Amino acid sequence: MNPRPDQQSDERFMRLAIREASRALGRTAPNPAVGAVIVKNGRILAKGYHHAAGLPHAEIDALRKLTPAQSLGATIYVTLEPCSSHGRTPPCTSALIASGITRVVYGSTDPDKRHRGRASRILKKKRLKVTEGILSEECAALNAHWNHRAVSGMPWIVAKAGMSLDGRIDSPPHRRWITSATSRKEAMHLRSAVEAILVGGGTVRTDDPSLTIRGIKLPKDHPQPWRVVWTRAGKIPKKSKLLTDSHRNRTLIFRGITLRKVLQELGKRGISSVLIEGGGQTLGEAFRGELVDEIRFFIAPVIQGGKVPVLGDRSISPALLNDVTCQKIGSDLMISAKVRKIPTSASRTSRP
């Protein structure tokens, strides 16, 4: 069935709103990336997007570019259901009602059950026309990690490792790196796409990593992801890069609690995505606790017989992989997949 002419028009303008939202990807945490387009008589009057937390939302960013007379009788296209509660900024529903806009079209609904559908009810009560679900899947995909946290309370967890063909992650003799420079550059892009990077205390004591983004071009205002250290009881050296470099204020240390509790705490702080980079014991705990949502494994064409297995030396919970892709990266193979947890008769929890 062919779409209605008005649906075709709605989709065309919503795609422009998606393009606006894409301009802020990675820069709005703990808020979602949202775009807006205001249209009147088929002509685009203004565009806007949410630049960063604490700044105006997309709807307000677009409305501020118009006079009240211009917005009167217009339609606004927004990628996400307008907010209806007072946070750092006033609710967008109130601004839309006061603006003179007569129709609101949005793509995805708010995943938080406390707010889902509330904007529609408020706007309709004030006699604004509301159309929901235009390009909903594309709009929801903009904030997949944020949506996951809003529903589960947990960040989206990506397990990343660079390993030899026999599954070892300790550096081979006379070499610093296992994987190729091309793989390491891809890993930097992966870092840039998350809000936090987590490693175990042993990795900090052994490797003294900086966990920064290097060697790739990013906007100047792209934030450094939080650096998170999970340690059972050991101390972190005071001279560690994570505690002394220019990003030291973006370092969080958790000691003596389970990995699950660490991730729950990060979710409470508004962090929606976490890249677990190691070491083997930490990655093993993540799989044992059934905490991983996605993997990115870089496998180098070398058999080295190292001492450190990628998932530690204890049993882990079984899992199946969906949406598996294999890609050649330099001389290595990158395996990407979503993790599907298998229900077990007895639940497992990670130990501190």
PDB file of N, CA, C and O in Angstrom, residues 70 94 106 111 127 187 224 278 289 300 308 349:
ATOM      1  N   GLN A  70       5.136  34.309  13.148  1.00  0.00           N
ATOM      2  CA  GLN A  70       5.597  33.302  12.194  1.00  0.00           C
ATOM      3  C   GLN A  70       5.200  31.885  12.619  1.00  0.00           C
ATOM      4  O   GLN A  70       4.854  31.054  11.786  1.00  0.00           O
ATOM      5  N   SER A  94       4.549  23.077  27.336  1.00  0.00           N
ATOM      6  CA  SER A  94       4.056  24.418  27.680  1.00  0.00           C
ATOM      7  C   SER A  94       4.485  25.437  26.637  1.00  0.00           C
ATOM      8  O   SER A  94       3.700  26.303  26.224  1.00  0.00           O
ATOM      9  N   TYR A 106       5.525  13.867  16.097  1.00  0.00           N
ATOM     10  CA  TYR A 106       6.770  13.339  16.661  1.00  0.00           C
ATOM     11  C   TYR A 106       6.984  11.887  16.266  1.00  0.00           C
ATOM     12  O   TYR A 106       6.049  11.165  15.935  1.00  0.00           O
ATOM     13  N   PRO A 111      10.392   6.505  26.178  1.00  0.00           N
ATOM     14  CA  PRO A 111      10.388   5.123  26.675  1.00  0.00           C
ATOM     15  C   PRO A 111      10.083   5.013  28.165  1.00  0.00           C
ATOM     16  O   PRO A 111       9.722   3.938  28.647  1.00  0.00           O
ATOM     17  N   ARG A 127      -6.196  21.424  22.396  1.00  0.00           N
ATOM     18  CA  ARG A 127      -6.703  21.457  21.021  1.00  0.00           C
ATOM     19  C   ARG A 127      -5.611  21.550  19.949  1.00  0.00           C
ATOM     20  O   ARG A 127      -5.862  22.030  18.843  1.00  0.00           O
ATOM     21  N   ALA A 187      39.093   1.057  17.414  1.00  0.00           N
ATOM     22  CA  ALA A 187      38.743   1.050  18.835  1.00  0.00           C
ATOM     23  C   ALA A 187      38.574   2.470  19.366  1.00  0.00           C
ATOM     24  O   ALA A 187      37.763   2.709  20.270  1.00  0.00           O
ATOM     25  N   GLN A 224      35.114  13.938  26.573  1.00  0.00           N
ATOM     26  CA  GLN A 224      35.897  12.764  26.936  1.00  0.00           C
ATOM     27  C   GLN A 224      34.989  11.824  27.725  1.00  0.00           C
ATOM     28  O   GLN A 224      34.367  12.220  28.700  1.00  0.00           O
ATOM     29  N   GLY A 278      38.468  -4.246  29.746  1.00  0.00           N
ATOM     30  CA  GLY A 278      39.321  -5.254  30.359  1.00  0.00           C
ATOM     31  C   GLY A 278      39.658  -4.925  31.788  1.00  0.00           C
ATOM     32  O   GLY A 278      39.118  -3.971  32.343  1.00  0.00           O
ATOM     33  N   GLY A 289      28.020 -12.270  35.061  1.00  0.00           N
ATOM     34  CA  GLY A 289      26.850 -11.592  35.604  1.00  0.00           C
ATOM     35  C   GLY A 289      25.778 -11.299  34.577  1.00  0.00           C
ATOM     36  O   GLY A 289      24.783 -10.642  34.901  1.00  0.00           O
ATOM     37  N   ALA A 300      43.596 -11.011  16.279  1.00  0.00           N
ATOM     38  CA  ALA A 300      44.809 -10.887  15.473  1.00  0.00           C
ATOM     39  C   ALA A 300      45.269 -12.253  14.981  1.00  0.00           C
ATOM     40  O   ALA A 300      45.062 -13.261  15.670  1.00  0.00           O
ATOM     41  N   VAL A 308      46.951 -14.711  29.993  1.00  0.00           N
ATOM     42  CA  VAL A 308      45.689 -14.074  30.376  1.00  0.00           C
ATOM     43  C   VAL A 308      44.616 -14.354  29.331  1.00  0.00           C
ATOM     44  O   VAL A 308      44.655 -13.823  28.219  1.00  0.00           O
ATOM     45  N   THR A 349      25.511 -13.861  40.126  1.00  0.00           N
ATOM     46  CA  THR A 349      25.844 -12.452  40.383  1.00  0.00           C
ATOM     47  C   THR A 349      27.344 -12.319  40.462  1.00  0.00           C
ATOM     48  O   THR A 349      28.051 -13.216  40.909  1.00  0.00           O
TER      49      THR A 349
END
